[in-house]
Short mmCIF file of C-alpha atoms in Angstrom, two decimals:
data_model
loop_
_atom_site.label_atom_id
_atom_site.label_comp_id
_atom_site.label_asym_id
_atom_site.label_seq_id
_atom_site.Cartn_x
_atom_site.Cartn_y
_atom_site.Cartn_z
CA MET A 1 125.82 121.61 94.96
CA ASP A 2 125.97 117.97 96.35
CA TRP A 3 127.98 116.23 93.77
CA ARG A 4 127.18 112.85 95.29
CA ASP A 5 123.51 113.23 94.17
CA MET A 6 124.35 113.84 90.65
CA PRO A 7 123.97 110.99 88.18
CA PRO A 8 127.05 109.68 86.37
CA LEU A 9 128.17 111.87 83.60
CA ALA A 10 128.29 109.08 81.10
CA ALA A 11 124.56 108.46 81.70
CA LEU A 12 123.73 112.05 81.33
CA ARG A 13 125.66 112.27 78.06
CA ALA A 14 123.96 109.19 76.78
CA PHE A 15 120.59 110.59 77.66
CA ALA A 16 121.32 113.95 76.05
CA ALA A 17 122.54 112.28 72.84
CA PHE A 18 119.29 110.10 72.72
CA ALA A 19 117.15 113.23 73.23
CA GLU A 20 119.03 114.94 70.46
CA THR A 21 119.05 112.14 67.91
CA GLY A 22 115.78 110.39 68.66
CA ASP A 23 117.05 106.80 68.85
CA VAL A 24 119.74 104.68 70.61
CA VAL A 25 121.53 103.69 67.40
CA SER A 26 122.09 107.34 66.37
CA ALA A 27 122.99 108.22 69.93
CA GLY A 28 125.56 105.52 70.05
CA ALA A 29 127.11 106.58 66.77
CA ALA A 30 127.24 110.14 68.06
CA LEU A 31 129.17 109.02 71.22
CA ASN A 32 131.09 106.24 69.42
CA VAL A 33 129.62 103.45 71.59
CA THR A 34 127.20 100.59 70.79
CA HIS A 35 123.46 101.15 71.04
CA ALA A 36 123.38 98.48 73.87
CA ALA A 37 125.67 100.79 75.88
CA ILE A 38 123.25 103.69 75.32
CA SER A 39 120.33 101.56 76.51
CA GLN A 40 122.22 100.47 79.65
CA HIS A 41 123.02 104.20 80.42
CA LEU A 42 119.35 105.18 80.02
CA ARG A 43 118.10 102.48 82.35
CA ALA A 44 120.84 103.32 84.88
CA LEU A 45 119.85 106.93 84.85
CA GLU A 46 116.22 106.09 85.44
CA ARG A 47 117.21 103.83 88.32
CA HIS A 48 119.36 106.60 89.79
CA LEU A 49 116.74 109.19 89.66
CA GLY A 50 113.78 106.98 90.46
CA VAL A 51 111.83 108.65 87.67
CA ALA A 52 110.55 107.23 84.24
CA LEU A 53 112.33 109.38 81.53
CA LEU A 54 111.33 107.20 78.59
CA ASP A 55 107.94 105.88 77.39
CA ARG A 56 108.43 102.31 76.21
CA SER A 57 104.77 101.58 75.45
CA GLY A 58 105.07 102.22 71.74
CA ARG A 59 107.22 100.82 69.00
CA ALA A 60 109.80 103.51 69.54
CA LEU A 61 111.16 105.01 72.68
CA THR A 62 109.93 108.53 73.40
CA LEU A 63 110.49 111.00 76.26
CA THR A 64 108.08 111.29 79.07
CA GLY A 65 107.25 114.76 80.49
CA GLU A 66 110.07 114.36 83.06
CA GLY A 67 112.39 113.25 80.27
CA GLU A 68 111.63 116.34 78.26
CA GLN A 69 112.36 118.59 81.26
CA LEU A 70 115.76 116.84 81.82
CA ALA A 71 116.55 116.97 78.14
CA GLN A 72 115.97 120.70 78.01
CA ALA A 73 118.23 121.32 81.00
CA LEU A 74 120.97 119.09 79.51
CA THR A 75 120.76 120.96 76.24
CA VAL A 76 121.40 124.19 77.96
CA GLY A 77 124.06 122.83 80.32
CA PHE A 78 126.01 120.86 77.71
CA GLY A 79 125.58 123.70 75.19
CA ALA A 80 127.22 126.14 77.64
CA ILE A 81 130.06 123.68 78.41
CA GLY A 82 130.56 123.07 74.70
CA SER A 83 130.66 126.86 74.03
CA VAL A 84 133.30 127.50 76.74
CA VAL A 85 135.37 124.45 75.57
CA GLN A 86 135.30 125.85 71.93
CA GLU A 87 136.29 129.30 73.32
CA LEU A 88 139.15 127.91 75.29
CA THR A 89 140.45 125.74 72.50
CA GLY A 90 139.78 128.23 69.69
CA ARG A 91 137.79 125.68 67.71
CA ASP A 92 135.03 128.09 66.84
CA ALA A 93 137.31 131.02 65.96
CA ALA A 94 136.22 130.78 62.35
CA ARG A 95 132.47 130.90 63.13
CA PRO A 96 130.97 134.14 62.16
CA VAL A 97 130.12 136.56 64.91
CA HIS A 98 126.30 136.67 65.02
CA LEU A 99 124.65 140.04 65.71
CA SER A 100 121.03 140.55 66.44
CA VAL A 101 119.87 144.12 65.69
CA THR A 102 116.69 145.86 64.77
CA PRO A 103 116.38 146.80 61.02
CA SER A 104 116.41 150.41 61.93
CA PHE A 105 119.61 150.24 63.88
CA ALA A 106 121.19 148.07 61.11
CA ALA A 107 120.22 150.55 58.34
CA ASN A 108 120.84 153.82 60.06
CA TRP A 109 123.84 153.16 62.31
CA LEU A 110 125.60 149.78 61.75
CA MET A 111 125.66 149.48 57.98
CA PRO A 112 127.34 152.85 57.32
CA ARG A 113 130.13 151.82 59.61
CA LEU A 114 130.70 148.31 58.37
CA PRO A 115 133.42 149.33 55.75
CA GLU A 116 135.56 150.63 58.74
CA PHE A 117 135.00 147.31 60.47
CA ARG A 118 136.14 145.32 57.47
CA MET A 119 139.33 147.41 57.24
CA ALA A 120 140.07 147.05 61.05
CA HIS A 121 139.21 143.31 61.18
CA PRO A 122 139.40 141.63 57.79
CA ASP A 123 139.81 138.19 59.48
CA ILE A 124 136.36 138.30 61.29
CA ASP A 125 133.09 137.35 59.46
CA LEU A 126 129.83 138.80 60.73
CA MET A 127 126.37 137.38 60.49
CA ILE A 128 123.79 140.16 60.98
CA ASP A 129 120.20 139.26 61.86
CA PRO A 130 117.96 142.37 61.44
CA SER A 131 114.77 141.67 63.28
CA ALA A 132 112.44 143.61 65.66
CA ARG A 133 111.83 140.32 67.48
CA LEU A 134 113.53 139.95 70.88
CA VAL A 135 115.78 137.05 69.93
CA GLU A 136 116.95 134.54 72.70
CA LEU A 137 120.70 134.40 73.25
CA THR A 138 121.69 130.73 73.46
CA PRO A 139 125.10 129.00 73.46
CA GLY A 140 126.38 128.63 69.98
CA GLY A 141 123.92 131.17 68.54
CA ILE A 142 123.61 134.94 68.83
CA ASP A 143 126.87 136.36 70.23
CA ILE A 144 125.81 140.08 70.72
CA ALA A 145 122.43 141.69 70.65
CA LEU A 146 121.84 145.47 70.28
CA ARG A 147 118.63 146.34 72.02
CA PHE A 148 116.74 149.64 72.77
CA GLY A 149 115.51 150.14 76.26
CA ALA A 150 116.57 150.89 79.81
CA GLY A 151 118.70 147.74 80.19
CA GLY A 152 118.40 145.09 82.85
CA TRP A 153 117.15 142.21 80.75
CA ALA A 154 116.85 139.17 83.06
CA GLY A 155 119.74 136.67 82.81
CA LEU A 156 121.79 138.71 80.42
CA ASP A 157 124.71 141.23 80.71
CA SER A 158 123.95 144.60 79.29
CA GLU A 159 125.89 147.91 78.99
CA LEU A 160 124.52 151.23 77.58
CA LEU A 161 126.18 151.79 74.19
CA ILE A 162 124.39 154.88 72.89
CA ALA A 163 122.02 157.03 75.00
CA THR A 164 119.22 158.43 72.82
CA PRO A 165 115.60 159.47 73.64
CA MET A 166 112.60 158.37 71.56
CA VAL A 167 110.98 160.99 69.30
CA VAL A 168 107.89 161.24 67.17
CA ILE A 169 108.65 162.68 63.74
CA ALA A 170 107.01 163.71 60.52
CA ALA A 171 107.88 165.52 57.36
CA PRO A 172 107.13 169.33 57.60
CA GLY A 173 104.97 169.16 54.48
CA MET A 174 102.75 166.44 55.81
CA LEU A 175 101.53 168.61 58.67
CA ALA A 176 100.17 171.20 56.20
CA GLY A 177 100.85 174.09 58.52
CA ARG A 178 99.24 172.39 61.58
CA THR A 179 100.81 172.97 64.92
CA ILE A 180 100.72 169.78 67.08
CA ARG A 181 100.55 170.45 70.76
CA ASP A 182 99.05 167.33 72.16
CA PRO A 183 99.55 163.66 71.42
CA GLU A 184 95.76 163.34 70.99
CA GLU A 185 96.02 165.42 67.82
CA LEU A 186 98.16 162.78 66.19
CA THR A 187 95.57 159.94 66.31
CA ASP A 188 93.87 160.69 62.95
CA LEU A 189 97.14 160.95 61.07
CA PRO A 190 98.66 158.03 59.16
CA TRP A 191 101.33 156.19 61.15
CA LEU A 192 104.35 154.15 60.00
CA GLU A 193 105.57 151.31 62.16
CA GLU A 194 108.42 148.80 62.00
CA LEU A 195 107.13 145.23 61.30
CA GLY A 196 106.51 143.15 64.38
CA SER A 197 106.17 146.19 66.74
CA SER A 198 103.39 148.27 68.21
CA GLU A 199 105.40 151.47 68.60
CA ALA A 200 102.71 153.97 67.59
CA SER A 201 99.92 152.42 69.87
CA ASN A 202 102.31 151.93 72.78
CA TRP A 203 103.57 155.53 72.56
CA LEU A 204 100.16 157.00 72.47
CA LYS A 205 98.88 154.91 75.34
CA GLY A 206 101.98 155.90 77.28
CA ARG A 207 100.85 159.57 76.81
CA GLY A 208 97.40 158.95 78.07
CA VAL A 209 95.71 158.62 74.61
CA ALA A 210 93.39 155.68 75.56
CA ARG A 211 91.67 155.35 72.23
CA GLY A 212 95.04 154.75 70.41
CA LEU A 213 95.26 155.09 66.64
CA VAL A 214 92.19 156.24 64.62
CA GLY A 215 93.90 156.85 61.26
CA ARG A 216 95.52 154.23 59.09
CA ARG A 217 98.71 152.41 59.93
CA VAL A 218 101.30 150.99 57.64
CA GLN A 219 103.87 148.43 58.80
CA MET A 220 107.09 147.95 56.92
CA PRO A 221 110.73 146.85 57.43
CA GLY A 222 112.41 149.18 59.90
CA ASN A 223 115.03 150.15 57.33
CA LEU A 224 112.20 151.78 55.22
CA VAL A 225 110.42 153.73 57.92
CA LEU A 226 112.67 156.83 57.84
CA GLU A 227 112.59 157.07 54.13
CA ALA A 228 108.80 156.87 54.17
CA VAL A 229 108.68 159.65 56.84
CA ARG A 230 110.92 161.90 54.63
CA ALA A 231 108.46 161.37 51.79
CA GLY A 232 105.57 162.67 53.84
CA GLN A 233 103.78 159.22 54.08
CA GLY A 234 103.15 159.25 57.75
CA VAL A 235 104.15 159.93 61.40
CA ALA A 236 106.52 157.56 63.17
CA VAL A 237 108.34 156.77 66.43
CA SER A 238 112.11 156.84 66.13
CA THR A 239 115.19 157.69 68.16
CA ARG A 240 116.85 161.04 68.01
CA LEU A 241 120.08 159.16 67.05
CA PHE A 242 118.70 158.32 63.68
CA VAL A 243 117.06 161.63 62.76
CA GLU A 244 119.62 164.25 63.78
CA ALA A 245 120.84 164.92 60.13
CA ASP A 246 117.33 165.04 58.84
CA VAL A 247 116.19 167.45 61.53
CA ALA A 248 119.27 169.69 60.80
CA ALA A 249 118.43 169.59 57.10
CA GLU A 250 114.73 170.27 57.76
CA ARG A 251 113.59 167.11 56.06
CA VAL A 252 112.03 165.96 59.25
CA THR A 253 110.35 167.66 62.22
CA ILE A 254 110.31 166.33 65.82
CA LEU A 255 106.88 166.64 67.14
CA PHE A 256 107.54 165.16 70.60
CA GLU A 257 110.65 164.02 72.38
CA ASP A 258 110.64 161.81 75.47
CA PRO A 259 112.52 163.01 78.50
CA ASP A 260 116.07 161.88 79.00
CA THR A 261 115.56 158.78 81.13
CA GLY A 262 118.88 157.03 80.16
CA ALA A 263 117.32 154.80 77.65
CA GLY A 264 119.23 153.98 74.58
CA TYR A 265 120.78 151.07 72.63
CA HIS A 266 122.54 148.57 74.78
CA LEU A 267 125.15 145.94 73.99
CA VAL A 268 123.69 142.75 75.32
CA THR A 269 125.49 139.31 75.81
CA ARG A 270 125.09 136.15 77.65
CA PRO A 271 126.88 136.02 81.06
CA GLY A 272 130.42 134.80 80.85
CA VAL A 273 133.38 135.15 78.63
CA LEU A 274 132.76 136.17 74.96
CA ARG A 275 134.76 134.20 72.44
CA ALA A 276 137.79 136.18 71.03
CA PRO A 277 136.12 137.28 67.70
CA ALA A 278 133.01 138.48 69.47
CA ARG A 279 135.21 140.41 72.03
CA LYS A 280 136.84 142.30 69.13
CA VAL A 281 133.44 143.07 67.64
CA ALA A 282 132.18 144.36 71.08
CA ALA A 283 135.18 146.52 71.49
CA TRP A 284 134.76 147.99 67.90
CA LEU A 285 131.15 148.80 68.72
CA ARG A 286 132.12 150.59 71.86
CA ARG A 287 134.79 152.63 69.94
CA MET A 288 132.27 153.64 67.29
CA ALA A 289 129.89 154.74 69.94
CA ARG A 290 132.57 156.79 71.67
CA GLU A 291 133.57 158.45 68.44
CA ASP A 292 129.98 159.41 67.83
CA GLN A 293 129.78 160.99 71.22
CA MET A 294 132.92 162.95 70.65
CA MET A 295 131.64 164.16 67.30
CA ALA A 296 128.31 165.20 68.85
CA ARG A 297 130.15 167.42 71.39
CA THR A 298 131.92 169.48 68.63
CA PRO A 299 130.21 172.72 67.50
CA ASP A 300 130.08 171.70 63.75
CA SER A 301 129.00 168.06 64.26
CA ALA A 302 125.61 168.72 62.65
CA SER A 303 127.21 169.94 59.37
CA ARG A 304 129.62 166.92 59.31
CA SER A 305 126.85 164.40 59.94
CA GLU A 306 125.07 165.19 56.62
#
């Protein structure tokens, strides 16, 4: 980077404060300077760049398209700087560690283990966001996301936490003695899906079933899907991790299981150093995953998991 081409930091701060607050008076108050000083910085920044960042044709200043572009970049840049400064100074130590998880993962894996976390780390508050939506990780927002897939999300660090294949499941009684040999035979059955997802259609299309679903489909929060499957209300896509105990107890039957491709739940973070409380949560998640793996290797793990 050629630092000589960079505008003065004071001008960039003034512009970022204006973009955030919407007027020069509020921006001045945010930076503890006069609104006249903010105006001078804004004009100096435009002169330096040779670009109009502000539209002065109306009664109030507004951002031009170029101004919006710079404001977005400064929001990300100053946000990252602020996050690191808070990490280094410990100012955000009291902020809860924010986790983004799917409702299924929260209900079937995370929630049963939270009492152990509270005992191990009574000084750390958690904020759990159960959503099937792929949430963006931004400075000051989500600390850790737990995502299912093969990893490698662009711009993020990820490590495999729990390897588990995807399965298609149903209650034995729902099949009424039918033997399912081909995914095509599932299209006329009722399917259960997590809200905000297209798991059933995606799974069928991935197995060459071009027509997709023919029977009815019910979408519901992910934490309710497994319970509905147990009750014989439909077929669902899940992960083997969540249904091991139900399969052992014969409450659920696995109709199809994907090959072991290394997919599973990943611990996903933004690049860089996690703040101290988030590092402890990440370490605890890794320990819980290791303990699960050790239990799965023991001969009587199935009986203990019920």
